[in-house]
Coordinates of C-alpha atoms in Angstrom, one line a residue:
Chain A
M695 CA -63.6 147.8 -163.1
P696 CA -66.4 146.1 -161.1
Q697 CA -69.7 145.5 -162.7
I698 CA -72.3 148.2 -161.9
F699 CA -75.4 146.3 -163.1
T700 CA -76.2 142.8 -161.9
A701 CA -77.4 140.2 -164.3
S702 CA -81.1 140.7 -163.4
A703 CA -81.0 144.5 -163.7
D704 CA -82.3 144.5 -167.2
T705 CA -85.3 142.4 -166.3
R706 CA -86.1 144.6 -163.3
L707 CA -85.9 147.7 -165.4
R708 CA -88.3 146.3 -168.0
T709 CA -90.8 145.2 -165.4
A710 CA -90.7 148.7 -163.8
A711 CA -91.2 150.3 -167.1
L712 CA -94.1 148.0 -167.9
L713 CA -95.7 148.6 -164.5
L714 CA -95.4 152.4 -165.0
V715 CA -97.2 152.2 -168.4
A716 CA -99.9 149.9 -166.9
V717 CA -100.6 152.3 -164.0
F718 CA -100.7 155.2 -166.4
V719 CA -103.2 153.4 -168.7
V720 CA -105.4 152.3 -165.8
S721 CA -105.6 155.7 -164.2
L722 CA -106.4 157.2 -167.6
L723 CA -109.2 154.7 -168.0
F724 CA -110.4 155.4 -164.5
T725 CA -110.4 159.2 -165.1
A726 CA -112.3 158.8 -168.3
G727 CA -114.8 156.5 -166.7
F728 CA -115.2 158.9 -163.8
M729 CA -115.8 161.8 -166.1
N730 CA -118.6 160.0 -167.9
S731 CA -120.0 158.4 -164.8
T732 CA -123.5 159.4 -163.6
Y733 CA -121.8 160.5 -160.4
L734 CA -120.4 163.5 -162.2
T735 CA -123.3 164.0 -164.7
S736 CA -126.0 163.3 -162.1
V737 CA -128.0 161.3 -164.6
G738 CA -130.6 159.1 -162.9
W739 CA -130.0 160.4 -159.4
V740 CA -133.0 161.7 -157.4
V741 CA -132.7 164.3 -154.7
T742 CA -134.8 164.7 -151.5
Q743 CA -137.6 167.2 -152.1
P744 CA -139.7 168.9 -149.4
V745 CA -142.7 167.1 -151.0
P746 CA -142.3 163.9 -153.0
F747 CA -143.9 165.4 -156.1
S748 CA -144.5 162.8 -158.8
H749 CA -144.4 163.8 -162.5
E750 CA -145.6 160.3 -163.3
H751 CA -148.9 160.9 -161.5
H752 CA -149.5 164.5 -162.5
V753 CA -148.2 164.3 -166.1
G754 CA -148.6 160.7 -167.1
G755 CA -151.6 160.0 -165.0
L756 CA -153.6 163.2 -165.1
G757 CA -152.3 164.4 -168.4
L758 CA -151.4 167.9 -167.2
D759 CA -149.4 169.9 -169.7
C760 CA -146.0 171.1 -168.6
R761 CA -147.0 174.7 -169.0
Y762 CA -149.7 174.4 -166.4
C763 CA -146.9 174.4 -163.8
H764 CA -143.8 175.6 -165.7
A765 CA -145.7 178.5 -167.2
S766 CA -142.9 180.8 -168.4
V767 CA -141.1 178.2 -170.4
E768 CA -142.2 179.6 -173.7
V769 CA -141.5 183.2 -173.1
S770 CA -138.4 183.4 -170.9
A771 CA -135.0 181.9 -170.2
Q772 CA -136.4 180.2 -167.2
A773 CA -139.0 177.4 -167.2
S774 CA -139.8 178.4 -163.6
L775 CA -141.0 176.1 -160.8
P776 CA -144.7 176.3 -159.8
A777 CA -145.7 178.6 -157.0
T778 CA -147.5 177.1 -154.0
H779 CA -150.9 178.3 -155.0
V780 CA -150.6 176.4 -158.3
C781 CA -150.5 173.1 -156.3
M782 CA -153.5 174.5 -154.4
T783 CA -155.6 175.0 -157.5
C784 CA -156.3 171.3 -157.0
H785 CA -155.1 170.4 -153.6
S786 CA -157.4 173.0 -151.9
Q787 CA -160.1 170.4 -152.7
I788 CA -158.4 167.0 -153.1
W789 CA -156.0 165.2 -150.8
T790 CA -156.6 168.1 -148.4
G791 CA -155.6 166.2 -145.3
A792 CA -152.7 164.2 -146.7
P793 CA -149.6 164.3 -144.5
V794 CA -147.3 164.4 -147.6
L795 CA -148.9 167.7 -148.6
A796 CA -148.4 169.3 -145.2
P797 CA -145.4 171.4 -146.3
V798 CA -147.5 172.7 -149.2
R799 CA -150.3 173.8 -146.9
A800 CA -147.8 175.4 -144.5
S801 CA -146.1 177.2 -147.3
L802 CA -149.5 178.7 -148.4
A803 CA -150.5 179.6 -144.8
D804 CA -147.1 181.3 -144.0
N805 CA -146.7 182.8 -147.4
K806 CA -143.2 181.2 -147.7
P807 CA -142.2 179.6 -151.0
L808 CA -141.3 175.8 -151.0
H809 CA -137.6 175.1 -151.3
W810 CA -137.4 172.7 -154.3
Q811 CA -134.0 171.2 -154.7
R812 CA -132.9 171.8 -158.3
V813 CA -132.3 168.8 -160.5
A814 CA -131.5 170.2 -163.9
R815 CA -128.7 172.7 -163.6
L816 CA -125.9 174.0 -165.7
P817 CA -122.6 175.6 -164.4
D818 CA -122.9 179.4 -164.0
Y819 CA -120.6 180.0 -167.0
V820 CA -123.1 178.5 -169.4
Y821 CA -125.9 180.6 -170.8
F822 CA -129.1 178.7 -171.6
N823 CA -132.5 179.9 -172.7
H824 CA -135.7 177.9 -172.9
S825 CA -137.8 180.2 -175.0
I826 CA -135.7 180.0 -178.1
H827 CA -135.7 176.2 -178.0
I828 CA -139.4 175.9 -177.5
S829 CA -140.2 178.5 -180.2
R830 CA -138.1 176.5 -182.7
G831 CA -139.9 173.3 -181.7
V832 CA -137.2 171.5 -179.6
P833 CA -139.4 169.3 -177.4
C834 CA -138.9 169.0 -173.6
V835 CA -138.3 165.3 -173.9
E836 CA -135.0 165.8 -175.9
C837 CA -133.4 167.4 -172.9
H838 CA -135.4 166.2 -169.9
G839 CA -136.3 162.7 -171.0
R840 CA -139.5 160.8 -170.2
V841 CA -140.6 163.0 -167.3
D842 CA -144.0 161.3 -167.4
R843 CA -142.4 158.1 -166.2
M844 CA -140.5 159.5 -163.3
P845 CA -142.1 159.1 -159.9
L846 CA -139.3 161.3 -158.6
L847 CA -137.6 163.6 -161.0
A848 CA -134.0 162.7 -162.1
R849 CA -131.8 164.1 -164.7
A850 CA -132.2 162.1 -167.9
K851 CA -129.4 163.5 -170.1
P852 CA -125.8 164.5 -169.0
F853 CA -125.8 168.2 -169.4
T854 CA -122.3 168.2 -170.8
M855 CA -121.0 170.4 -173.6
E856 CA -121.0 167.4 -175.8
F857 CA -124.7 166.9 -175.3
C858 CA -125.6 170.4 -176.4
L859 CA -123.2 170.4 -179.3
D860 CA -124.5 167.0 -180.6
C861 CA -127.8 168.7 -181.3
H862 CA -126.5 172.2 -182.3
R863 CA -124.3 170.6 -185.0
D864 CA -127.4 169.1 -186.7
P865 CA -130.7 170.2 -185.0
G866 CA -133.0 169.3 -187.9
P867 CA -134.0 165.7 -186.9
H868 CA -134.7 166.8 -183.3
L869 CA -137.3 169.4 -184.2
R870 CA -141.1 169.0 -184.0
P871 CA -144.2 171.0 -184.9
R872 CA -144.4 173.9 -182.4
D873 CA -147.7 172.7 -180.8
Q874 CA -146.2 169.3 -180.0
V875 CA -143.2 170.4 -177.9
T876 CA -144.7 169.3 -174.5
R877 CA -145.9 165.9 -175.8
M878 CA -143.7 163.2 -174.3
D879 CA -144.5 160.4 -176.8
W880 CA -144.9 162.1 -180.2
S881 CA -143.4 160.2 -183.1
G882 CA -145.3 161.5 -186.1
W883 CA -142.3 163.3 -187.7
H884 CA -141.9 160.6 -190.3
E885 CA -145.2 161.8 -191.9
D886 CA -143.2 164.5 -193.7
P887 CA -139.6 163.5 -194.6
Q888 CA -138.9 167.1 -195.6
F889 CA -140.0 168.4 -192.2
A890 CA -136.5 168.9 -190.8
R891 CA -135.2 170.8 -193.8
K892 CA -138.4 173.0 -193.9
Q893 CA -138.1 173.9 -190.3
L894 CA -134.4 174.9 -190.6
Q895 CA -135.3 177.0 -193.6
A896 CA -138.4 178.6 -192.0
F897 CA -136.5 179.7 -188.9
G898 CA -133.3 180.5 -190.7
I899 CA -131.3 178.2 -188.4
Q900 CA -127.6 178.0 -189.3
P901 CA -126.0 175.0 -187.6
D902 CA -122.5 176.2 -188.4
K903 CA -123.1 179.3 -186.3
L904 CA -124.8 177.4 -183.4
T905 CA -121.5 175.8 -182.4
N906 CA -119.7 179.1 -181.9
C907 CA -118.4 179.4 -178.3
Y908 CA -120.2 182.7 -177.7
I909 CA -123.6 181.1 -178.2
C910 CA -123.3 179.4 -174.8
H911 CA -120.4 181.1 -173.1
R912 CA -121.3 184.8 -173.1
Chain B
M141 CA -86.2 176.1 -156.2
N142 CA -88.0 177.8 -153.3
A143 CA -90.2 175.3 -151.6
G144 CA -92.7 178.0 -150.4
L145 CA -93.3 179.1 -154.0
V146 CA -94.0 175.5 -155.1
I147 CA -96.5 175.0 -152.3
A148 CA -98.2 178.3 -153.0
T149 CA -98.5 177.4 -156.7
L150 CA -99.9 173.9 -155.9
L151 CA -102.4 175.4 -153.4
T152 CA -103.6 178.0 -156.0
L153 CA -104.1 175.2 -158.5
A154 CA -105.9 173.0 -156.0
V155 CA -108.3 175.8 -155.1
S156 CA -109.0 176.9 -158.7
T157 CA -109.8 173.3 -159.8
C158 CA -112.2 172.7 -157.0
D159 CA -115.1 174.7 -158.4
Q160 CA -114.0 175.6 -161.9
M161 CA -116.2 178.7 -161.7
R162 CA -119.3 176.6 -161.7
H163 CA -120.7 178.7 -158.9
Q164 CA -120.2 182.4 -159.5
P165 CA -121.3 185.1 -157.0
R166 CA -124.7 185.6 -158.4
Y167 CA -128.1 184.0 -157.7
D168 CA -129.5 181.5 -160.1
Y169 CA -133.2 180.9 -160.4
A170 CA -134.7 179.8 -157.1
E171 CA -131.3 179.5 -155.4
P172 CA -131.2 179.5 -151.6
S173 CA -129.9 182.7 -150.1
K174 CA -128.7 183.7 -146.7
L175 CA -129.3 187.3 -147.5
F176 CA -133.0 187.2 -147.0
A177 CA -134.9 186.2 -143.9
D178 CA -136.9 183.5 -145.7
G179 CA -133.8 181.9 -147.1
T180 CA -134.5 182.1 -150.8
S181 CA -133.5 184.5 -153.6
L182 CA -137.0 184.3 -155.0
Q183 CA -138.4 187.5 -153.5
A184 CA -141.8 189.0 -154.1
P185 CA -141.6 192.7 -155.2
P186 CA -142.4 195.1 -152.3
D187 CA -146.1 196.1 -151.9
G188 CA -147.2 198.8 -154.3
T189 CA -144.6 198.1 -157.0
I190 CA -145.8 198.0 -160.5
A191 CA -144.0 196.6 -163.5
R192 CA -143.2 198.9 -166.5
D193 CA -145.8 197.2 -168.7
D194 CA -148.5 197.1 -166.1
P195 CA -150.6 199.8 -167.8
T196 CA -150.6 198.0 -171.1
W197 CA -151.4 194.8 -169.2
Q198 CA -154.4 196.4 -167.5
A199 CA -155.6 198.0 -170.7
A200 CA -155.5 194.6 -172.4
L201 CA -158.0 193.4 -169.8
T202 CA -160.7 195.8 -170.9
D203 CA -160.0 196.0 -174.6
R204 CA -161.6 193.0 -176.3
P205 CA -159.5 192.0 -179.3
P206 CA -161.2 191.4 -182.7
M207 CA -162.3 187.9 -183.4
T208 CA -159.9 186.1 -185.7
A209 CA -159.0 182.5 -186.6
A210 CA -155.6 183.1 -184.9
L211 CA -157.3 184.2 -181.7
L212 CA -159.4 181.1 -181.7
A213 CA -156.4 178.9 -182.3
R214 CA -154.5 180.5 -179.5
G215 CA -157.6 180.2 -177.2
R216 CA -157.9 176.5 -178.1
E217 CA -154.3 175.8 -177.2
R218 CA -154.5 177.8 -173.9
F219 CA -157.8 176.2 -173.0
G220 CA -156.2 172.8 -173.5
I221 CA -153.3 173.6 -171.1
Y222 CA -155.1 175.4 -168.3
C223 CA -158.8 174.6 -168.3
A224 CA -159.4 171.2 -170.0
V225 CA -158.2 169.1 -167.0
C226 CA -161.3 170.2 -165.2
H227 CA -163.7 171.5 -167.8
D228 CA -162.9 168.8 -170.3
L229 CA -162.1 169.5 -174.0
A230 CA -165.8 170.0 -174.9
G231 CA -166.6 172.1 -171.8
Y232 CA -169.1 169.8 -170.0
G233 CA -167.1 169.9 -166.8
Q234 CA -166.2 166.2 -166.9
G235 CA -162.4 166.5 -166.9
I236 CA -160.0 164.1 -165.2
V237 CA -159.5 166.2 -162.0
P238 CA -163.2 166.3 -161.1
S239 CA -163.2 162.5 -161.6
R240 CA -160.6 162.3 -158.8
G241 CA -162.8 164.1 -156.3
F242 CA -162.6 167.8 -157.2
P243 CA -166.0 169.6 -157.3
H244 CA -167.6 169.3 -160.7
P245 CA -167.6 172.6 -162.6
P246 CA -170.8 173.6 -164.3
S247 CA -171.2 172.8 -168.0
Y248 CA -170.6 175.7 -170.4
H249 CA -173.6 174.6 -172.3
I250 CA -176.2 176.0 -169.9
D251 CA -178.3 179.2 -170.6
R252 CA -176.7 181.2 -167.8
L253 CA -173.2 180.9 -169.2
R254 CA -174.4 181.1 -172.9
N255 CA -175.9 184.4 -172.1
A256 CA -173.1 185.7 -170.0
P257 CA -170.9 188.3 -171.8
S258 CA -167.3 187.3 -172.8
S259 CA -166.1 189.8 -170.2
Y260 CA -167.6 187.6 -167.5
L261 CA -165.5 184.7 -168.7
V262 CA -162.4 186.9 -168.6
D263 CA -163.4 188.0 -165.1
V264 CA -163.7 184.3 -163.9
I265 CA -160.2 183.6 -165.2
T266 CA -158.8 186.8 -163.6
H267 CA -160.4 186.4 -160.1
G268 CA -161.4 182.8 -160.0
H269 CA -164.9 181.6 -159.0
G270 CA -165.8 179.6 -155.9
A271 CA -163.7 176.5 -155.7
M272 CA -161.8 177.5 -158.9
Y273 CA -158.7 179.5 -158.3
S274 CA -157.6 182.6 -160.3
Y275 CA -155.4 181.9 -163.3
A276 CA -154.2 185.5 -163.6
D277 CA -150.6 184.5 -162.8
R278 CA -150.3 182.1 -165.7
V279 CA -152.8 183.4 -168.4
S280 CA -152.0 186.8 -169.8
P281 CA -154.9 189.3 -170.4
A282 CA -154.7 188.8 -174.2
D283 CA -154.8 185.0 -173.7
R284 CA -157.9 185.4 -171.4
W285 CA -159.8 187.0 -174.2
A286 CA -158.5 184.2 -176.5
I287 CA -159.8 181.5 -174.2
A288 CA -163.2 183.4 -173.8
A289 CA -163.5 183.5 -177.6
Y290 CA -162.8 179.8 -177.8
I291 CA -165.4 179.0 -175.1
R292 CA -167.9 181.0 -177.2
A293 CA -166.9 178.7 -180.2
L294 CA -167.4 175.6 -178.0
Q295 CA -170.8 176.8 -176.9
L296 CA -171.8 177.4 -180.5
S297 CA -170.5 174.0 -181.5
Q298 CA -173.0 172.3 -179.1
D299 CA -175.9 174.6 -179.8
A300 CA -175.9 175.6 -183.4
P301 CA -179.5 175.6 -184.9
A302 CA -179.5 173.2 -187.9
A303 CA -181.1 176.0 -190.0
S304 CA -178.0 178.1 -189.7
L305 CA -175.9 175.5 -191.6
T306 CA -175.1 175.6 -195.3
D307 CA -176.6 172.9 -197.5
D308 CA -173.3 171.2 -197.7
E309 CA -172.9 171.0 -193.9
R310 CA -176.5 169.8 -193.6
A311 CA -175.7 167.0 -196.0
K312 CA -172.7 166.0 -193.9
L313 CA -174.8 166.1 -190.8
D314 CA -177.5 163.9 -192.3
G315 CA -174.8 161.5 -193.5
G316 CA -173.8 161.0 -189.9
G317 CA -170.6 163.1 -190.2
K318 CA -169.1 161.1 -193.0

């Protein structure tokens, strides 16, 4: 009977098997990296807006409170984006001829809302509500980052399920006094080491229930 | 196996993984829309529509709530959000926005505004005044009364006759607030 396998067949088989494993591992690493990349989570990417509105100037520079523009954040699911006349409360008198603000003036004159491109968005199958987070003292900065340092707004946190769950499993250390939620740089929580426990108790927050699927997928 | 079936299955899989139901056939907040002429799903209600709670809303404009510490605290918070950028925290009209070229608002500590009824302050918030726009869209009627109450407290704080203080407070005043 003639030999079926040559002398080198064993080596070739081993190399092929090794290559296969290597390709598998590399593609796994690539997929994992891609899933966590800012390309998928949009973290740090700015989008083109009709007006280059700067939170750095208006929040950091002028000290405007978030609620001056995102007025419904405390009472509804939506934080809401400001209507044109909100810009005009100031820009009817200052920077009135600035070319960057031309779309705002046109929007007011034609009574057509500005088309802001959305930055912070969840998939449609996730339910989110601002008012409950604000009323429990979850500050804006936990989810939107240092908005007061952003000349153009970008997403600061990956809005993945992991991100939400990390806090829902143990929300205590993230909470603040209710009247400090819009402060970007508050760090006085260490004044009362019992604060987190007291907050959880006062609001009856049960972390074990907050991770149930129906909380966010309803 | 039937090749057509395999291709069909693969195609279905490919389509279903594209979007993963991230976009469902409903409008999110401020989502663009081809349905309306102006291209957005943010539509103003037709003229003449009133919301179910409009009568309560209107009534709250005329019914002045009783003065309480909670009302003042609420007024203070709202004043800080919506008014202080121009009128400054003490109400002298030296806020940061006037310092950037906006017309200076009058100080609250002038006789005309001291003698104006609280309903006038509510009216200014509702309808605006000269260069100042209306804040009716962002400050609810109950909050307008709260702000008015807080402005009254601010006015008193800058204009309280020393004789109206208790001995204790007088002692503090004489001690330079220590």
